[in-house]
Short mmCIF file of C-alpha atoms in Angstrom, two decimals:
data_model
loop_
_atom_site.label_atom_id
_atom_site.label_comp_id
_atom_site.label_asym_id
_atom_site.label_seq_id
_atom_site.Cartn_x
_atom_site.Cartn_y
_atom_site.Cartn_z
CA MET A 1 -184.14 18.93 -5.71
CA ASN A 2 -182.91 18.83 -9.43
CA ASP A 3 -179.51 18.65 -8.18
CA LEU A 4 -180.10 15.94 -5.89
CA HIS A 5 -182.07 13.78 -8.40
CA ALA A 6 -179.14 14.29 -10.73
CA LEU A 7 -176.57 13.18 -8.07
CA LEU A 8 -178.45 10.21 -7.44
CA THR A 9 -178.00 8.79 -10.97
CA PRO A 10 -175.31 6.50 -11.80
CA GLU A 11 -173.40 9.14 -13.59
CA GLY A 12 -173.83 11.61 -10.57
CA ARG A 13 -172.48 9.02 -8.29
CA ALA A 14 -169.60 8.41 -10.26
CA LEU A 15 -168.91 12.07 -10.45
CA LEU A 16 -169.28 12.45 -6.59
CA ASP A 17 -166.44 9.91 -6.24
CA GLU A 18 -164.24 11.41 -8.77
CA VAL A 19 -164.57 15.02 -7.17
CA ARG A 20 -164.61 13.82 -3.50
CA ASP A 21 -161.22 15.10 -2.35
CA THR A 22 -161.02 18.35 -4.60
CA ALA A 23 -159.23 21.08 -2.99
CA PRO A 24 -161.01 24.65 -3.43
CA ALA A 25 -158.03 25.94 -5.14
CA ASP A 26 -158.37 23.10 -7.80
CA GLU A 27 -162.25 23.30 -8.31
CA LEU A 28 -162.13 25.51 -11.65
CA ALA A 29 -159.65 23.28 -13.27
CA VAL A 30 -161.49 20.13 -12.24
CA ALA A 31 -164.71 21.71 -13.35
CA THR A 32 -163.26 22.55 -16.81
CA ARG A 33 -161.95 19.28 -17.43
CA LEU A 34 -165.26 17.43 -16.36
CA ARG A 35 -167.31 19.69 -18.52
CA ARG A 36 -166.04 18.33 -21.67
CA ASP A 37 -167.90 14.90 -20.85
CA HIS A 38 -170.81 15.67 -18.24
CA PRO A 39 -173.31 18.45 -18.22
CA ALA A 40 -172.08 21.74 -16.65
CA GLU A 41 -174.98 21.65 -14.22
CA LEU A 42 -174.23 18.18 -13.02
CA VAL A 43 -170.38 18.99 -12.65
CA SER A 44 -171.37 22.13 -10.57
CA ALA A 45 -173.65 20.24 -8.40
CA ALA A 46 -171.12 17.52 -7.86
CA LEU A 47 -168.41 19.98 -6.75
CA GLY A 48 -170.86 21.77 -4.46
CA GLN A 49 -171.75 18.72 -2.83
CA ALA A 50 -168.17 17.71 -2.36
CA ARG A 51 -167.52 21.01 -0.75
CA LEU A 52 -170.54 20.49 1.58
CA ARG A 53 -169.30 16.84 2.42
CA GLN A 54 -166.01 18.31 3.44
CA ARG A 55 -167.54 20.90 5.80
CA ALA A 56 -169.73 18.26 7.13
CA ALA A 57 -166.92 16.04 8.37
CA ALA A 58 -166.66 18.20 11.37
CA LYS A 59 -169.92 17.10 12.56
CA PHE A 60 -170.39 13.79 11.18
CA ALA A 61 -168.11 10.96 10.96
CA ALA A 62 -165.76 11.33 7.90
CA GLU A 63 -167.10 7.92 6.47
CA ASP A 64 -170.66 9.02 6.93
CA ALA A 65 -169.98 12.41 5.29
CA ARG A 66 -168.54 11.05 2.23
CA ARG A 67 -171.79 9.07 1.58
CA MET A 68 -174.43 11.44 2.73
CA PHE A 69 -176.06 14.53 1.08
CA PHE A 70 -176.17 18.02 2.45
CA THR A 71 -177.77 21.41 1.77
CA PRO A 72 -175.83 24.63 3.03
CA ASN A 73 -178.37 25.04 5.88
CA GLY A 74 -178.49 21.38 6.64
CA VAL A 75 -174.64 21.34 7.51
CA GLU A 76 -174.76 24.52 9.42
CA GLN A 77 -177.76 23.58 11.53
CA SER A 78 -177.79 19.75 11.92
CA THR A 79 -176.86 18.17 15.21
CA ARG A 80 -173.32 16.78 15.39
CA THR A 81 -173.11 13.18 15.51
CA SER A 82 -171.79 12.90 18.97
CA VAL A 83 -174.64 14.88 20.48
CA ALA A 84 -177.34 13.10 18.42
CA THR A 85 -175.84 9.75 19.44
CA TYR A 86 -176.14 10.66 23.08
CA ARG A 87 -179.51 11.63 22.96
CA ALA A 88 -180.46 8.60 21.06
CA ARG A 89 -178.96 6.45 23.77
CA ARG A 90 -180.95 8.56 26.33
CA PHE A 91 -184.33 7.59 24.40
CA ALA A 92 -183.19 3.99 24.12
CA GLU A 93 -182.59 3.85 27.93
CA LEU A 94 -186.09 5.08 28.71
CA GLY A 95 -187.46 2.05 26.69
CA VAL A 96 -188.39 4.07 23.65
CA THR A 97 -188.82 2.03 20.37
CA SER A 98 -190.32 4.64 18.07
CA VAL A 99 -189.93 8.33 17.65
CA ALA A 100 -191.60 11.12 15.62
CA ASP A 101 -188.93 13.20 14.69
CA LEU A 102 -190.46 16.45 13.85
CA CYS A 103 -188.48 19.21 12.00
CA CYS A 104 -186.01 16.50 11.13
CA GLY A 105 -183.84 18.68 8.59
CA ILE A 106 -181.34 16.63 6.69
CA GLY A 107 -181.76 13.45 9.13
CA GLY A 108 -178.87 13.73 11.75
CA ASP A 109 -181.05 13.07 14.64
CA ALA A 110 -182.84 10.48 12.83
CA ILE A 111 -179.96 8.39 11.73
CA ALA A 112 -178.68 8.35 15.26
CA LEU A 113 -182.02 6.98 16.60
CA ALA A 114 -182.06 4.45 13.96
CA ARG A 115 -178.69 3.30 14.71
CA ALA A 116 -179.82 2.85 18.28
CA GLY A 117 -182.61 0.52 16.88
CA ILE A 118 -185.36 3.00 17.19
CA ARG A 119 -187.80 3.17 14.47
CA VAL A 120 -188.52 6.92 13.21
CA LEU A 121 -190.87 8.94 11.35
CA ALA A 122 -188.83 11.90 10.16
CA VAL A 123 -190.89 14.94 9.12
CA ASP A 124 -189.94 18.17 7.25
CA ARG A 125 -192.32 20.51 5.43
CA ASP A 126 -189.49 21.59 2.95
CA PRO A 127 -189.30 19.44 0.10
CA SER A 128 -185.80 19.62 -0.66
CA THR A 129 -184.86 18.94 2.92
CA ALA A 130 -187.14 15.84 3.20
CA ALA A 131 -185.71 14.67 -0.25
CA VAL A 132 -182.15 14.93 1.43
CA ALA A 133 -183.17 13.10 4.51
CA ARG A 134 -184.57 10.44 2.52
CA ALA A 135 -181.35 10.11 0.41
CA ASN A 136 -179.46 10.00 3.65
CA ALA A 137 -181.48 7.27 5.19
CA ASP A 138 -180.85 5.13 1.95
CA ALA A 139 -177.24 6.01 1.59
CA LEU A 140 -176.73 4.81 5.09
CA GLY A 141 -178.66 1.59 4.76
CA LEU A 142 -181.32 2.95 7.40
CA ALA A 143 -184.38 3.32 5.09
CA GLY A 144 -185.82 0.40 6.78
CA LEU A 145 -186.06 2.25 10.23
CA ILE A 146 -186.62 5.71 9.00
CA GLU A 147 -189.78 6.83 7.04
CA VAL A 148 -189.43 10.36 5.83
CA ARG A 149 -192.61 12.45 5.30
CA GLU A 150 -192.93 15.91 3.75
CA SER A 151 -195.54 17.63 5.70
CA ASP A 152 -196.08 20.43 8.25
CA VAL A 153 -195.16 19.05 11.53
CA THR A 154 -198.20 20.75 13.38
CA GLU A 155 -200.45 18.52 11.15
CA VAL A 156 -198.81 15.11 12.06
CA ASP A 157 -200.32 12.87 14.46
CA ALA A 158 -197.60 11.28 16.53
CA ALA A 159 -199.93 9.34 18.94
CA ALA A 160 -198.58 5.92 17.62
CA TYR A 161 -195.11 6.78 18.43
CA ASP A 162 -193.55 6.18 22.08
CA ALA A 163 -191.81 9.51 21.93
CA VAL A 164 -191.60 12.81 20.05
CA PHE A 165 -188.44 15.00 19.41
CA VAL A 166 -188.78 18.36 18.12
CA ASP A 167 -186.03 20.43 16.62
CA PRO A 168 -187.77 23.93 15.83
CA ALA A 169 -186.13 26.13 13.27
CA ARG A 170 -184.18 28.87 15.31
CA ARG A 171 -183.20 31.01 12.18
CA GLY A 172 -185.27 33.56 10.18
CA GLY A 173 -184.42 35.89 7.52
CA ARG A 174 -182.41 38.16 9.59
CA GLY A 175 -180.46 35.56 11.22
CA ARG A 176 -180.75 33.59 14.53
CA VAL A 177 -183.91 33.84 16.41
CA PHE A 178 -183.81 34.31 20.32
CA ASP A 179 -187.32 34.40 21.32
CA PRO A 180 -188.65 30.80 21.91
CA GLU A 181 -191.95 31.86 20.47
CA ALA A 182 -190.43 33.03 17.34
CA TYR A 183 -189.05 29.44 16.61
CA SER A 184 -190.64 27.72 13.91
CA PRO A 185 -192.87 26.02 15.20
CA PRO A 186 -193.02 28.21 18.51
CA LEU A 187 -191.93 26.53 21.48
CA SER A 188 -195.39 26.68 23.02
CA TRP A 189 -196.53 24.34 20.16
CA ALA A 190 -193.65 22.10 20.90
CA VAL A 191 -194.34 21.74 24.61
CA ASP A 192 -197.99 21.01 23.81
CA ALA A 193 -196.76 18.25 21.56
CA ALA A 194 -194.46 17.04 24.23
CA ARG A 195 -197.05 16.91 26.84
CA LYS A 196 -199.17 14.53 24.82
CA ALA A 197 -196.42 12.02 24.39
CA ARG A 198 -195.15 9.46 26.85
CA HIS A 199 -191.73 10.83 26.41
CA ALA A 200 -190.49 13.97 24.58
CA ALA A 201 -187.29 15.95 23.88
CA LEU A 202 -187.37 19.56 22.55
CA LYS A 203 -183.99 20.98 21.22
CA VAL A 204 -183.63 24.78 22.11
CA ALA A 205 -180.91 27.37 22.09
CA PRO A 206 -178.70 27.14 24.81
CA GLY A 207 -179.53 30.65 25.79
CA ILE A 208 -182.98 29.84 26.80
CA PRO A 209 -184.12 31.68 30.03
CA HIS A 210 -184.48 29.38 32.79
CA GLU A 211 -187.90 30.83 33.71
CA ALA A 212 -189.08 29.72 30.15
CA VAL A 213 -188.74 26.09 31.02
CA PRO A 214 -191.91 24.41 31.71
CA ALA A 215 -192.24 23.09 35.32
CA GLU A 216 -192.79 19.37 34.32
CA ALA A 217 -189.59 19.42 32.09
CA GLU A 218 -186.18 18.32 32.75
CA ALA A 219 -183.75 20.78 31.33
CA GLU A 220 -180.27 19.63 30.12
CA TRP A 221 -177.38 21.68 28.75
CA ILE A 222 -175.03 19.83 26.46
CA SER A 223 -171.43 20.88 25.52
CA ASP A 224 -168.91 18.84 23.00
CA GLY A 225 -165.18 19.26 23.55
CA GLY A 226 -165.68 22.45 25.82
CA ASP A 227 -168.27 24.03 23.33
CA VAL A 228 -171.92 24.63 24.21
CA LYS A 229 -174.04 23.06 21.57
CA GLU A 230 -177.66 22.87 22.89
CA ALA A 231 -180.34 22.57 25.43
CA VAL A 232 -182.82 19.99 25.64
CA LEU A 233 -186.26 20.02 27.38
CA TRP A 234 -187.23 16.37 28.39
CA PHE A 235 -190.46 15.32 29.25
CA GLY A 236 -191.42 12.10 30.86
CA THR A 237 -188.12 11.93 32.77
CA ASP A 238 -187.31 13.90 35.80
CA PRO A 239 -189.48 17.18 36.19
CA GLY A 240 -187.58 20.00 37.45
CA VAL A 241 -184.17 18.55 37.18
CA VAL A 242 -181.36 20.68 35.87
CA ARG A 243 -178.12 18.95 34.49
CA ALA A 244 -175.21 19.96 32.54
CA THR A 245 -173.79 17.11 30.23
CA LEU A 246 -170.26 17.18 28.85
CA LEU A 247 -169.10 15.39 25.92
CA PRO A 248 -167.25 12.99 25.23
CA GLY A 249 -168.21 11.02 28.24
CA PRO A 250 -170.97 11.49 28.80
CA ARG A 251 -170.16 13.14 32.32
CA THR A 252 -173.33 14.79 33.94
CA LEU A 253 -173.37 17.42 36.76
CA LEU A 254 -176.93 17.57 38.41
CA SER A 255 -178.40 20.50 40.38
CA ARG A 256 -178.47 19.97 44.04
CA GLY A 257 -180.26 23.44 44.67
CA LEU A 258 -177.08 24.84 46.19
CA PRO A 259 -176.82 28.67 47.14
CA ASN A 260 -174.54 30.86 45.06
CA PRO A 261 -170.93 30.34 46.20
CA GLY A 262 -169.45 33.20 48.45
CA VAL A 263 -166.89 35.69 47.26
CA ARG A 264 -163.26 35.06 48.26
CA PRO A 265 -159.66 36.29 47.65
CA VAL A 266 -157.96 34.74 44.57
CA GLY A 267 -156.32 31.73 45.53
CA ARG A 268 -153.49 29.84 43.81
CA TYR A 269 -156.05 28.13 41.38
CA LEU A 270 -158.54 29.51 39.14
CA TYR A 271 -161.21 27.17 37.59
CA GLU A 272 -163.12 28.20 34.40
CA PRO A 273 -166.23 26.12 34.49
CA ASP A 274 -167.46 24.36 31.37
CA GLY A 275 -169.98 26.46 29.16
CA ALA A 276 -172.72 23.75 29.76
CA VAL A 277 -172.14 24.08 33.52
CA ILE A 278 -172.47 28.04 33.50
CA ARG A 279 -175.55 28.02 31.08
CA ALA A 280 -177.23 25.38 33.50
CA HIS A 281 -176.67 27.49 36.54
CA LEU A 282 -174.63 24.83 38.05
CA VAL A 283 -171.53 26.88 39.14
CA ALA A 284 -172.19 26.28 42.72
CA GLU A 285 -172.19 22.64 42.17
CA ALA A 286 -168.86 22.88 40.50
CA ALA A 287 -167.42 25.23 43.02
CA GLU A 288 -168.10 22.54 45.74
CA GLU A 289 -166.42 19.87 44.01
CA VAL A 290 -163.25 21.89 44.15
CA GLY A 291 -164.07 23.66 47.45
CA GLY A 292 -163.86 27.07 46.00
CA GLY A 293 -165.40 30.49 45.98
CA LEU A 294 -166.12 33.16 43.44
CA VAL A 295 -163.66 35.87 42.57
CA ASP A 296 -166.58 38.17 42.20
CA GLU A 297 -170.43 37.70 42.77
CA THR A 298 -171.28 38.22 38.96
CA ILE A 299 -168.46 36.35 37.48
CA ALA A 300 -168.50 32.43 36.81
CA TYR A 301 -164.81 32.07 37.92
CA VAL A 302 -164.11 30.05 40.84
CA THR A 303 -160.94 30.30 42.84
CA ALA A 304 -159.40 27.81 45.42
CA ASP A 305 -156.10 27.32 47.29
CA GLU A 306 -155.78 23.71 46.54
CA LEU A 307 -155.88 21.76 43.12
CA ARG A 308 -158.65 19.28 43.04
CA PRO A 309 -159.55 17.24 39.87
CA THR A 310 -162.69 17.94 38.26
CA VAL A 311 -164.10 17.37 34.66
CA TYR A 312 -166.60 20.15 35.01
CA ALA A 313 -164.02 22.93 34.89
CA SER A 314 -160.56 23.85 33.56
CA ALA A 315 -157.97 24.55 36.20
CA TYR A 316 -155.23 27.26 36.02
CA GLU A 317 -152.33 28.13 38.37
CA ILE A 318 -152.24 31.83 38.90
CA THR A 319 -148.92 33.42 39.20
CA ASP A 320 -149.86 37.03 39.21
CA GLN A 321 -152.75 39.38 40.04
CA LEU A 322 -152.74 42.85 38.62
CA HIS A 323 -155.32 45.82 38.51
CA PHE A 324 -156.05 46.19 34.83
CA SER A 325 -153.23 48.18 32.96
CA VAL A 326 -151.90 47.35 29.49
CA LYS A 327 -148.56 49.01 30.35
CA ARG A 328 -147.91 46.52 33.45
CA LEU A 329 -149.09 43.50 31.43
CA LYS A 330 -146.69 44.44 28.51
CA ALA A 331 -143.59 44.85 31.04
CA LEU A 332 -144.52 41.51 33.07
CA LEU A 333 -144.72 39.66 29.67
CA ARG A 334 -141.64 41.05 28.35
CA GLU A 335 -139.89 40.21 31.55
CA ARG A 336 -141.20 36.50 31.49
CA GLU A 337 -140.42 36.30 27.65
CA VAL A 338 -144.05 35.32 26.77
CA GLY A 339 -144.48 35.04 23.08
CA VAL A 340 -147.60 32.68 23.25
CA LEU A 341 -150.48 34.68 25.05
CA THR A 342 -153.88 33.05 25.49
CA VAL A 343 -156.55 35.93 26.55
CA LYS A 344 -159.75 34.78 28.12
CA LYS A 345 -162.12 37.32 29.44
CA ARG A 346 -165.33 37.38 31.63
CA GLY A 347 -166.96 40.82 32.91
CA SER A 348 -164.47 42.80 30.83
CA ALA A 349 -165.16 45.05 27.64
CA VAL A 350 -161.68 44.61 26.35
CA GLU A 351 -161.17 42.63 23.26
CA PRO A 352 -158.57 39.73 23.26
CA GLU A 353 -157.21 40.55 19.99
CA GLU A 354 -157.06 44.33 20.80
CA LEU A 355 -155.04 43.40 23.92
CA ARG A 356 -152.75 41.06 22.07
CA ARG A 357 -151.73 43.72 19.40
CA LYS A 358 -150.92 46.23 22.28
CA VAL A 359 -148.77 44.03 24.48
CA LYS A 360 -146.92 42.64 21.31
CA PRO A 361 -145.93 39.05 23.13
CA GLN A 362 -142.37 37.93 22.14
CA GLY A 363 -140.35 34.93 23.55
CA PRO A 364 -140.07 31.44 23.86
CA ASN A 365 -142.58 31.06 26.86
CA ALA A 366 -146.52 30.85 27.07
CA ALA A 367 -149.02 32.31 29.57
CA THR A 368 -152.80 32.74 30.00
CA VAL A 369 -154.32 36.10 31.07
CA PHE A 370 -157.80 36.50 32.55
CA LEU A 371 -159.49 39.83 32.07
CA THR A 372 -162.14 40.00 34.85
CA ARG A 373 -163.46 41.59 37.83
CA VAL A 374 -162.29 40.70 41.36
CA ALA A 375 -164.57 42.07 43.89
CA GLY A 376 -165.81 44.50 41.59
CA ALA A 377 -162.44 45.90 40.33
CA PRO A 378 -161.23 45.48 36.78
CA THR A 379 -158.27 42.82 37.09
CA MET A 380 -155.88 40.78 35.36
CA LEU A 381 -154.96 37.27 36.41
CA ILE A 382 -151.87 35.77 34.98
CA GLY A 383 -151.16 32.09 34.98
CA HIS A 384 -150.95 28.75 33.16
CA PRO A 385 -152.94 25.55 32.78
CA ALA A 386 -152.55 23.36 36.09
CA PRO A 387 -151.12 19.83 35.77
CA ALA A 388 -153.90 17.22 35.37
CA GLY A 389 -154.73 15.46 38.60
#
């Protein structure tokens, strides 16, 4: 908090502007020069903040990241802007005009909600984190819509707000927490808070077991650019609905309660469903879109004889199907002059980097190898991305 207070002074803001684009290799020289005219602690704080802002540009718009303030945990754990914006839009479409953002962190979701025209109470119990959230609301001109409160969220009365958003801490002293009841606050508390609100959204880890989803909740898994980012439990929307949402877009695949696809021989094309589709258990819905079946009953690869366009899976044209053998793969790659090898795996214990070292790809061509099981047998499928429809 002392660092933040110093950075908010005119001298601190001027230093932040001066060191904004400092490369890591230049930090020592820049620090040595600046310490001639500024306190050493302030120079260190400014350089540390500049480093965090550079990291944050991957999650936040570059223009925002240059003006915002961050903590190391805040950069790592905050919601990326694209996901927060999508969620804020869903709240707005529900007619929500005010949200109690519990466990607000550095304010990423609060900022997106405010930009959607929603009034926000942003709550965090950590004094330093709450101070950063307050500074960010001010830096982005949103202080009129965001009230930041330092408090234990379990003691906050959210009855005056249209909706509740809870993003429990999912990290402890030993790293990631996988048990929802070990979240801080526990998922059971968040669910109780959600049930009291007209609308609510609870951000949870994408690996949450489906059986842990309350019957009255809608479960949504979200990916951005192909990477699964989170799951959200929505209350006051569509109870029991399961959806996978892909950003940018958004493009949403809804559960239709389809039975698992049948297993069939590998066809000309292989489809790799988006991670959100897999986490949401909607592989059957994706398979129906392309008229395909599974290569193995336990593997989320879909195969078909025809190429059909879909946004919910990446398509590959398969040229070869081999029983797993490093020797045979090496010979085939040498024959095809493959020097750029992409290794994907599902249902295989082989590490991609280890395989790449063993086959030593060389040449001007590229290929993709899938290490998987086909009808229970360890198999290599070789191909390349199919042309876009």
